[in-house]
Amino acid sequence: MTEDVQMGEPQSAPPPAAAAAPAPSTLQHLKEIAAVIEAGSLSKEVRRISRAVRLTVALRRRLAARDVSAFLAFALPASSDAYARLTPLLPKEDEAEMDVDAAAPPTQISIKHGLPEIEIYCSLLVLIFLIDQKKYDEAKSCATGSIARLKNLNRRTVDVLASRLYFYYSYVYELTNTLAEIRGNLLGLHRMATLHHDELGQETLLNLLLRNYLHYNLYDQAEKLRSKAPRFEAHSNQQFCRYLFYLGKIRTIQLEYTDAKESLLQAARKAPAAARGFRIQCNKWAIIVRLLLGEIPERTVFMQKGMKEALTPYFELTNAVRIGDLELFRAVADKFASTFSADRTHNLIVRLRHNVIRTGLRNISISYSRISLADIAKKLRLDTGNPVADAECIVAKAIRDGAIDATIDHANGWMVSKETGDVYSTNEPQAAFNSRIAFCLNMHNEAVKAMRFPPNSHKEKESAEKRRERLQQEEELAKHMAEEDDDDF
């Protein structure tokens, strides 16, 4: 009712707008971020450091060499080792190319020199800028020096900045295809983070090590590390999604398709909507795993917004498996061979050949009550030296595995299919309902665990003013978490 009354009131004319003030410059924004980091360091509030990282990501596209140089001169003493190490790495700009910003008069901001958080933030800022400028040699030098400095620090307020520094340290070596060089260093950093009880650093470094191993197809080493690394409640949704994705890839290679499917689908669901590339990779691997399990993914999986073109090769592959046409399967595999190799799914697609043959054989057993083994070999398009003998082996294995309900008449060379029974007289519907109910209960339990309640809420009655303040704080927190999810991918 209150909204109706407000809508009925005549709106007063807005006052004449004053001249719009010019936007603050990039340097001014960086100074404000430094002030936020200083406040977080002095008050030991990690959330302020996290906010500074989010603000930096939003400012990333506007960074210029002159802004970063001026910020280093503002934030670091000219006689410090960090200033002497970072300044030469920045490219020099000609005065003729420097643009004059029509910015607001800067407000006076001063920060306390000598804070480790400010020093690490300056290293992170320079590293991000050099990567964006594709100056990878300078970026590697900056990252190596920053990591060496980070090893001498043990402050909880540095952990958030350190986790981002670890990520870009590994990223720049991945861009130059030299990931193997830093594997030992990453293991040492993970051991140091464990001793310092830096759980966010442990999460980040574990994912970087798994990515390092998987980049060189070292799946056994990755599984050994993952199984022995300490596990705890996830501190970052982004890192947890990455961990589930890497776990799904390891399980797939180890033929544990059921666990792999669960991990990959969970990673795709938990990933933010803006992380389209990550979600595409999760869906590609999940589609292959479901096909290996004998399932056919729904058509809606391939028609998701922004993914249709990227998933087209996997849609055609799924269609070939669904039909059971071995010739069509070969054609699709050859047509998109480069795509499958780039996605590192080519070896998994080779495994699918057996599933295609089994699907085709199942269709034949449903269509024919009796059919010769020679005709089966012809319909399956087996191009081997002795197709009849191969068809007999395939049929016998399918009968043993329970894929088809038939018998082989060896004397006459026939496959005799038994009458198809009513599926509702078996336990299959019960198993399907049970799996769906278990999935829904698991999701409900996770949602309950993720809920947060104010302390003593059942004892104290909340006033209207306190309720408004609480709702406002929850909205701000949700907004910040959404921004962090979007930026981190």
XYZ file of C-alpha atoms in Angstrom:
489
model
C 0.000 0.000 0.000
C 2.850 2.337 0.730
C 4.137 2.029 -2.801
C 0.717 2.967 -4.244
C 0.566 6.137 -2.156
C 4.041 7.148 -3.209
C 3.234 6.563 -6.858
C 0.175 8.815 -6.573
C 2.069 11.817 -5.225
C 3.001 14.483 -7.761
C 6.704 14.499 -8.403
C 8.442 17.771 -7.768
C 10.644 19.134 -10.505
C 14.293 18.250 -9.969
C 16.610 21.138 -9.118
C 18.738 22.432 -11.948
C 21.685 20.100 -12.322
C 25.050 21.541 -11.542
C 27.893 21.155 -13.964
C 29.083 17.551 -13.899
C 32.386 17.233 -12.106
C 35.181 15.590 -14.064
C 35.868 11.967 -13.148
C 38.844 11.202 -10.928
C 42.011 10.160 -12.769
C 43.407 6.632 -12.751
C 46.249 7.751 -10.487
C 43.737 9.174 -8.024
C 41.885 5.838 -7.979
C 45.144 4.007 -7.296
C 45.907 6.329 -4.390
C 42.460 5.656 -2.935
C 43.052 1.906 -3.273
C 46.375 2.315 -1.456
C 44.545 4.141 1.350
C 42.094 1.207 1.603
C 45.002 -1.248 1.832
C 46.674 0.881 4.502
C 43.464 0.967 6.544
C 43.100 -2.813 6.210
C 46.711 -3.367 7.235
C 46.551 -1.160 10.311
C 43.179 -2.533 11.456
C 44.056 -6.126 10.361
C 40.821 -6.385 8.331
C 41.323 -8.787 5.430
C 38.028 -7.758 3.789
C 39.476 -4.323 3.034
C 42.401 -5.922 1.220
C 39.947 -8.068 -0.792
C 37.993 -4.944 -1.705
C 41.200 -3.274 -2.910
C 41.915 -6.250 -5.192
C 38.408 -6.041 -6.674
C 38.790 -2.320 -7.306
C 42.115 -2.948 -9.045
C 40.557 -5.516 -11.390
C 37.888 -2.969 -12.349
C 40.652 -0.395 -13.038
C 42.847 -2.759 -15.006
C 41.891 -1.695 -18.535
C 42.628 1.976 -17.810
C 46.180 1.490 -16.551
C 48.955 3.337 -18.383
C 52.706 3.310 -17.822
C 52.746 6.898 -16.545
C 50.010 6.124 -14.004
C 51.849 3.076 -12.647
C 55.167 4.996 -12.490
C 53.560 7.916 -10.675
C 51.859 5.539 -8.241
C 55.148 3.788 -7.459
C 56.719 7.154 -6.717
C 53.785 7.945 -4.419
C 53.555 4.605 -2.595
C 57.209 3.551 -2.263
C 60.205 5.453 -0.862
C 62.677 6.349 -3.615
C 65.474 4.669 -1.669
C 63.653 1.343 -1.176
C 64.694 -1.904 -2.861
C 61.164 -2.444 -4.203
C 61.177 0.928 -6.000
C 64.607 0.233 -7.498
C 63.451 -3.207 -8.643
C 60.046 -2.299 -10.118
C 60.659 1.070 -11.789
C 63.119 -0.146 -14.502
C 60.620 -2.791 -15.610
C 58.043 -0.239 -16.763
C 58.161 0.975 -20.390
C 59.068 4.618 -20.992
C 56.469 6.824 -22.705
C 57.277 9.782 -24.917
C 56.039 13.104 -23.647
C 54.318 13.729 -26.984
C 52.203 10.585 -26.530
C 51.126 11.385 -22.998
C 47.503 12.466 -22.782
C 46.376 15.122 -20.361
C 43.426 13.869 -18.289
C 40.578 16.260 -17.668
C 40.314 15.044 -14.121
C 39.042 16.509 -10.918
C 41.518 18.307 -8.640
C 43.118 15.481 -6.647
C 42.370 15.286 -2.975
C 45.368 15.057 -0.682
C 45.964 11.407 0.184
C 48.973 10.278 2.170
C 49.905 6.765 3.211
C 52.413 5.288 5.603
C 55.563 4.084 3.831
C 57.151 0.759 4.685
C 53.967 -1.328 4.883
C 54.530 -4.812 3.369
C 50.960 -4.821 2.007
C 51.633 -1.675 -0.040
C 54.891 -3.109 -1.365
C 53.270 -6.406 -2.428
C 50.362 -4.510 -3.985
C 52.786 -2.416 -6.052
C 54.472 -5.618 -7.277
C 51.079 -7.105 -8.169
C 50.044 -3.940 -10.030
C 53.260 -3.843 -12.081
C 52.967 -7.579 -12.858
C 49.370 -7.241 -14.097
C 50.316 -4.218 -16.221
C 53.294 -6.000 -17.829
C 51.180 -9.076 -18.650
C 48.517 -6.892 -20.267
C 51.240 -5.177 -22.318
C 52.583 -8.624 -23.374
C 56.031 -7.851 -21.930
C 56.501 -11.370 -20.627
C 60.261 -11.279 -19.938
C 59.873 -8.213 -17.713
C 56.797 -9.800 -16.114
C 58.756 -12.971 -15.261
C 61.496 -10.866 -13.681
C 58.925 -8.910 -11.659
C 57.108 -12.085 -10.545
C 60.314 -13.868 -9.495
C 61.512 -10.917 -7.401
C 58.075 -10.448 -5.815
C 57.829 -14.127 -4.844
C 61.297 -13.976 -3.280
C 60.178 -10.985 -1.189
C 56.936 -12.733 -0.273
C 58.786 -15.678 1.251
C 60.039 -13.386 4.048
C 56.519 -12.256 5.072
C 54.043 -13.965 7.379
C 51.071 -11.625 7.768
C 47.423 -12.600 7.352
C 46.654 -9.257 5.683
C 49.138 -10.176 2.920
C 47.461 -13.519 2.154
C 44.853 -12.122 -0.277
C 47.481 -10.189 -2.247
C 49.817 -13.194 -2.134
C 47.184 -15.517 -3.617
C 46.717 -13.188 -6.584
C 50.484 -12.873 -6.968
C 50.827 -16.681 -7.040
C 48.194 -16.862 -9.776
C 49.864 -14.307 -12.064
C 53.301 -15.795 -11.309
C 52.138 -19.124 -12.722
C 50.137 -17.453 -15.497
C 53.096 -15.579 -16.982
C 55.178 -18.772 -17.061
C 52.266 -20.576 -18.730
C 52.074 -17.858 -21.388
C 55.758 -18.452 -22.187
C 55.310 -22.269 -22.082
C 57.828 -22.691 -19.249
C 55.578 -23.998 -16.497
C 57.941 -26.868 -15.654
C 60.570 -24.376 -14.433
C 58.490 -23.204 -11.472
C 57.018 -26.524 -10.303
C 59.560 -26.948 -7.520
C 59.081 -23.350 -6.446
C 55.290 -23.793 -6.313
C 55.719 -26.890 -4.140
C 57.930 -24.888 -1.776
C 55.390 -22.068 -1.649
C 52.597 -24.561 -0.894
C 54.649 -26.010 1.965
C 55.286 -22.483 3.282
C 51.580 -21.577 3.067
C 50.718 -24.757 4.980
C 53.187 -23.925 7.752
C 51.846 -20.345 7.920
C 48.224 -21.621 8.040
C 47.473 -19.557 4.929
C 44.421 -21.498 3.718
C 43.640 -19.202 0.783
C 47.241 -19.538 -0.390
C 47.035 -23.325 -0.028
C 43.884 -23.419 -2.163
C 45.426 -21.260 -4.876
C 48.778 -23.069 -4.946
C 47.153 -26.526 -4.969
C 45.146 -25.550 -8.049
C 48.228 -24.071 -9.716
C 50.181 -27.266 -9.056
C 47.348 -29.425 -10.419
C 47.189 -27.218 -13.504
C 50.969 -27.518 -13.841
C 50.871 -31.321 -13.731
C 47.866 -31.606 -16.054
C 49.516 -29.253 -18.566
C 52.172 -31.935 -19.082
C 49.687 -34.858 -18.765
C 51.188 -35.971 -15.434
C 47.896 -37.287 -14.076
C 49.373 -39.783 -11.610
C 51.520 -37.121 -9.924
C 48.550 -34.761 -9.811
C 46.399 -37.391 -8.087
C 49.131 -38.196 -5.558
C 49.457 -34.510 -4.662
C 45.697 -33.996 -4.499
C 45.122 -37.015 -2.276
C 47.825 -36.009 0.227
C 47.255 -32.233 0.292
C 45.313 -30.967 3.338
C 41.654 -30.207 2.631
C 39.442 -27.721 4.464
C 36.345 -25.634 3.882
C 36.654 -23.607 0.671
C 37.466 -19.919 1.174
C 37.082 -18.898 -2.471
C 34.311 -20.034 -4.805
C 36.579 -19.492 -7.814
C 39.330 -21.719 -6.457
C 36.801 -24.386 -5.454
C 35.365 -24.422 -9.005
C 38.854 -24.838 -10.451
C 39.612 -27.644 -8.010
C 36.422 -29.502 -9.023
C 37.307 -29.102 -12.715
C 40.825 -30.488 -12.264
C 39.469 -33.303 -10.086
C 36.956 -34.170 -12.820
C 39.733 -34.355 -15.430
C 41.850 -36.615 -13.218
C 38.912 -38.924 -12.497
C 38.090 -39.114 -16.213
C 41.579 -40.238 -17.163
C 41.473 -42.809 -14.338
C 38.221 -44.260 -15.776
C 36.198 -43.189 -12.725
C 33.472 -41.684 -14.865
C 30.721 -41.414 -12.244
C 32.842 -39.308 -9.874
C 34.191 -37.297 -12.804
C 30.693 -36.473 -14.027
C 29.642 -35.256 -10.574
C 32.716 -33.032 -10.187
C 32.472 -31.505 -13.670
C 28.745 -30.758 -13.451
C 29.206 -29.233 -9.986
C 32.042 -27.024 -11.274
C 29.876 -25.827 -14.170
C 26.949 -25.055 -11.825
C 29.040 -23.195 -9.239
C 30.965 -21.087 -11.765
C 29.695 -17.500 -12.206
C 27.700 -16.704 -15.328
C 30.396 -14.320 -16.582
C 33.004 -17.141 -16.635
C 31.786 -18.408 -19.998
C 35.102 -19.905 -21.144
C 35.461 -21.925 -17.949
C 31.881 -23.180 -18.153
C 32.391 -24.189 -21.788
C 35.408 -26.307 -20.838
C 33.461 -27.936 -17.995
C 30.582 -28.764 -20.341
C 32.888 -30.225 -23.009
C 34.449 -32.650 -20.563
C 31.094 -33.420 -18.923
C 29.564 -34.288 -22.324
C 32.392 -36.729 -23.103
C 32.132 -38.328 -19.660
C 28.370 -38.777 -19.992
C 28.825 -40.396 -23.396
C 31.420 -42.756 -21.910
C 28.884 -43.646 -19.209
C 26.374 -44.576 -21.912
C 24.202 -41.484 -21.333
C 23.021 -39.081 -24.019
C 23.138 -35.410 -22.879
C 19.978 -33.364 -23.338
C 19.752 -31.031 -26.320
C 19.469 -28.021 -23.990
C 23.071 -28.608 -22.859
C 24.302 -27.669 -26.341
C 21.934 -24.697 -26.718
C 23.061 -22.698 -23.682
C 23.492 -19.003 -24.249
C 26.908 -18.171 -25.678
C 27.989 -21.833 -25.925
C 26.215 -23.104 -29.033
C 29.082 -22.494 -31.464
C 31.788 -23.832 -29.111
C 29.808 -27.024 -28.401
C 28.857 -27.743 -32.036
C 31.602 -30.414 -32.544
C 30.446 -32.196 -29.395
C 26.815 -31.982 -30.518
C 27.631 -33.757 -33.790
C 29.708 -36.303 -31.886
C 26.806 -36.954 -29.513
C 24.477 -37.432 -32.470
C 26.820 -40.039 -33.985
C 27.007 -41.914 -30.669
C 23.227 -41.741 -30.220
C 22.595 -43.245 -33.653
C 25.350 -45.831 -33.259
C 26.764 -45.098 -36.719
C 30.475 -45.935 -36.709
C 31.091 -44.351 -40.115
C 29.482 -41.062 -39.038
C 31.501 -41.200 -35.817
C 34.751 -41.503 -37.785
C 33.745 -38.627 -40.068
C 32.980 -36.322 -37.121
C 36.202 -37.298 -35.341
C 38.256 -36.505 -38.477
C 36.351 -33.289 -39.223
C 36.938 -31.760 -35.780
C 40.262 -33.447 -35.002
C 42.039 -30.110 -34.498
C 39.328 -28.905 -32.095
C 39.446 -32.110 -30.046
C 43.254 -31.953 -29.899
C 43.167 -28.331 -28.723
C 40.631 -29.292 -26.019
C 42.784 -32.318 -25.055
C 39.802 -34.635 -25.429
C 41.051 -36.615 -28.442
C 42.150 -39.629 -26.358
C 38.731 -39.745 -24.693
C 36.992 -39.692 -28.070
C 39.043 -42.719 -29.136
C 37.528 -44.526 -26.147
C 34.036 -43.703 -27.451
C 34.383 -46.045 -30.435
C 33.372 -48.993 -28.272
C 30.286 -47.097 -27.043
C 29.262 -46.328 -30.637
C 29.503 -50.014 -31.562
C 27.554 -51.022 -28.464
C 24.797 -48.474 -29.188
C 24.515 -49.690 -32.775
C 24.361 -53.280 -31.573
C 21.622 -52.406 -29.079
C 19.562 -50.815 -31.866
C 20.033 -53.932 -34.012
C 18.954 -56.251 -31.193
C 15.781 -54.201 -30.695
C 14.963 -54.140 -34.419
C 15.649 -57.816 -35.264
C 14.559 -60.950 -33.432
C 17.190 -62.928 -35.366
C 20.043 -61.658 -37.532
C 23.211 -63.219 -38.881
C 26.633 -62.145 -37.576
C 27.677 -61.232 -41.134
C 24.783 -58.763 -41.386
C 25.695 -57.332 -37.968
C 29.266 -56.723 -39.169
C 27.908 -55.064 -42.311
C 25.494 -52.806 -40.386
C 28.163 -51.841 -37.857
C 30.574 -51.203 -40.770
C 33.409 -53.168 -39.255
C 36.387 -52.779 -41.582
C 38.674 -55.412 -40.043
C 40.327 -58.490 -41.538
C 37.702 -60.927 -40.226
C 34.539 -58.875 -39.580
C 32.319 -61.895 -38.749
C 34.625 -63.129 -35.988
C 34.944 -59.577 -34.637
C 31.161 -59.179 -34.676
C 30.811 -62.443 -32.737
C 33.269 -61.227 -30.094
C 31.483 -57.884 -29.820
C 28.077 -59.539 -29.430
C 29.383 -61.997 -26.838
C 30.945 -59.191 -24.772
C 27.746 -57.108 -24.981
C 25.678 -60.078 -23.769
C 28.109 -60.720 -20.900
C 28.023 -57.028 -19.836
C 24.222 -56.964 -19.961
C 24.061 -54.372 -22.748
C 21.722 -56.566 -24.810
C 19.455 -59.499 -23.947
C 20.210 -62.099 -26.614
C 21.907 -65.424 -27.347
C 24.348 -66.551 -30.041
C 23.619 -69.558 -32.240
C 27.196 -70.523 -33.139
C 26.143 -73.372 -35.421
C 24.096 -71.149 -37.721
C 25.982 -67.895 -37.069
C 22.959 -66.017 -35.742
C 22.205 -63.664 -32.907
C 18.770 -64.371 -31.438
C 17.256 -61.495 -29.437
C 14.909 -62.184 -26.567
C 11.587 -60.389 -26.276
C 11.828 -56.919 -24.788
C 10.261 -56.873 -21.344
C 8.482 -54.058 -19.544
C 11.093 -51.724 -18.059
C 8.675 -50.816 -15.239
C 8.788 -54.391 -14.034
C 12.506 -53.967 -13.290
C 14.384 -51.900 -10.717
C 15.547 -49.270 -13.239
C 12.807 -46.694 -12.437
C 13.523 -47.083 -8.725
C 17.250 -46.507 -9.302
C 16.534 -43.413 -11.423
C 14.219 -41.915 -8.801
C 16.723 -42.723 -6.078
C 19.542 -40.902 -7.869
C 17.353 -37.823 -8.453
C 16.172 -37.745 -4.846
C 19.767 -38.081 -3.604
C 20.830 -35.196 -5.852
C 18.026 -32.933 -4.552
C 18.771 -33.804 -0.921
C 22.467 -33.126 -1.436
C 21.719 -29.730 -2.987
C 19.367 -28.899 -0.095
C 22.041 -29.827 2.453
C 24.630 -27.648 0.705
C 22.196 -24.715 0.634
C 21.491 -25.101 4.361
C 25.224 -25.203 5.140
C 25.785 -22.044 3.080
C 23.109 -20.056 4.960
C 24.308 -17.550 7.527
C 22.310 -16.434 10.543
C 23.027 -13.488 12.860
C 24.046 -14.557 16.378
C 21.251 -14.864 18.973
C 18.605 -14.117 16.346
C 16.202 -16.503 18.075
C 16.531 -14.684 21.401
C 16.308 -11.017 20.467
C 13.465 -9.373 18.606
C 14.737 -7.321 15.712
C 13.545 -3.734 15.362
C 12.524 -2.314 11.997
C 15.605 -0.083 11.831
C 17.985 -2.939 12.593
C 16.237 -5.085 10.035
C 16.718 -2.405 7.356
C 20.406 -2.110 8.234
C 20.847 -5.884 8.110
C 19.140 -6.176 4.714
C 21.280 -3.345 3.352
C 24.454 -5.032 4.580
C 23.367 -8.340 3.037
C 22.701 -6.650 -0.321
C 26.128 -4.982 -0.279
C 27.802 -8.267 0.627
C 25.969 -10.109 -2.156
C 26.954 -7.392 -4.636
C 30.621 -7.594 -3.630
C 30.594 -11.387 -3.863
C 29.038 -11.236 -7.344
C 31.636 -8.699 -8.471
C 34.429 -10.895 -7.110
C 33.023 -13.953 -8.892
C 32.799 -12.087 -12.196
C 36.255 -10.523 -11.948
C 38.155 -13.579 -10.776
C 37.391 -15.631 -13.898
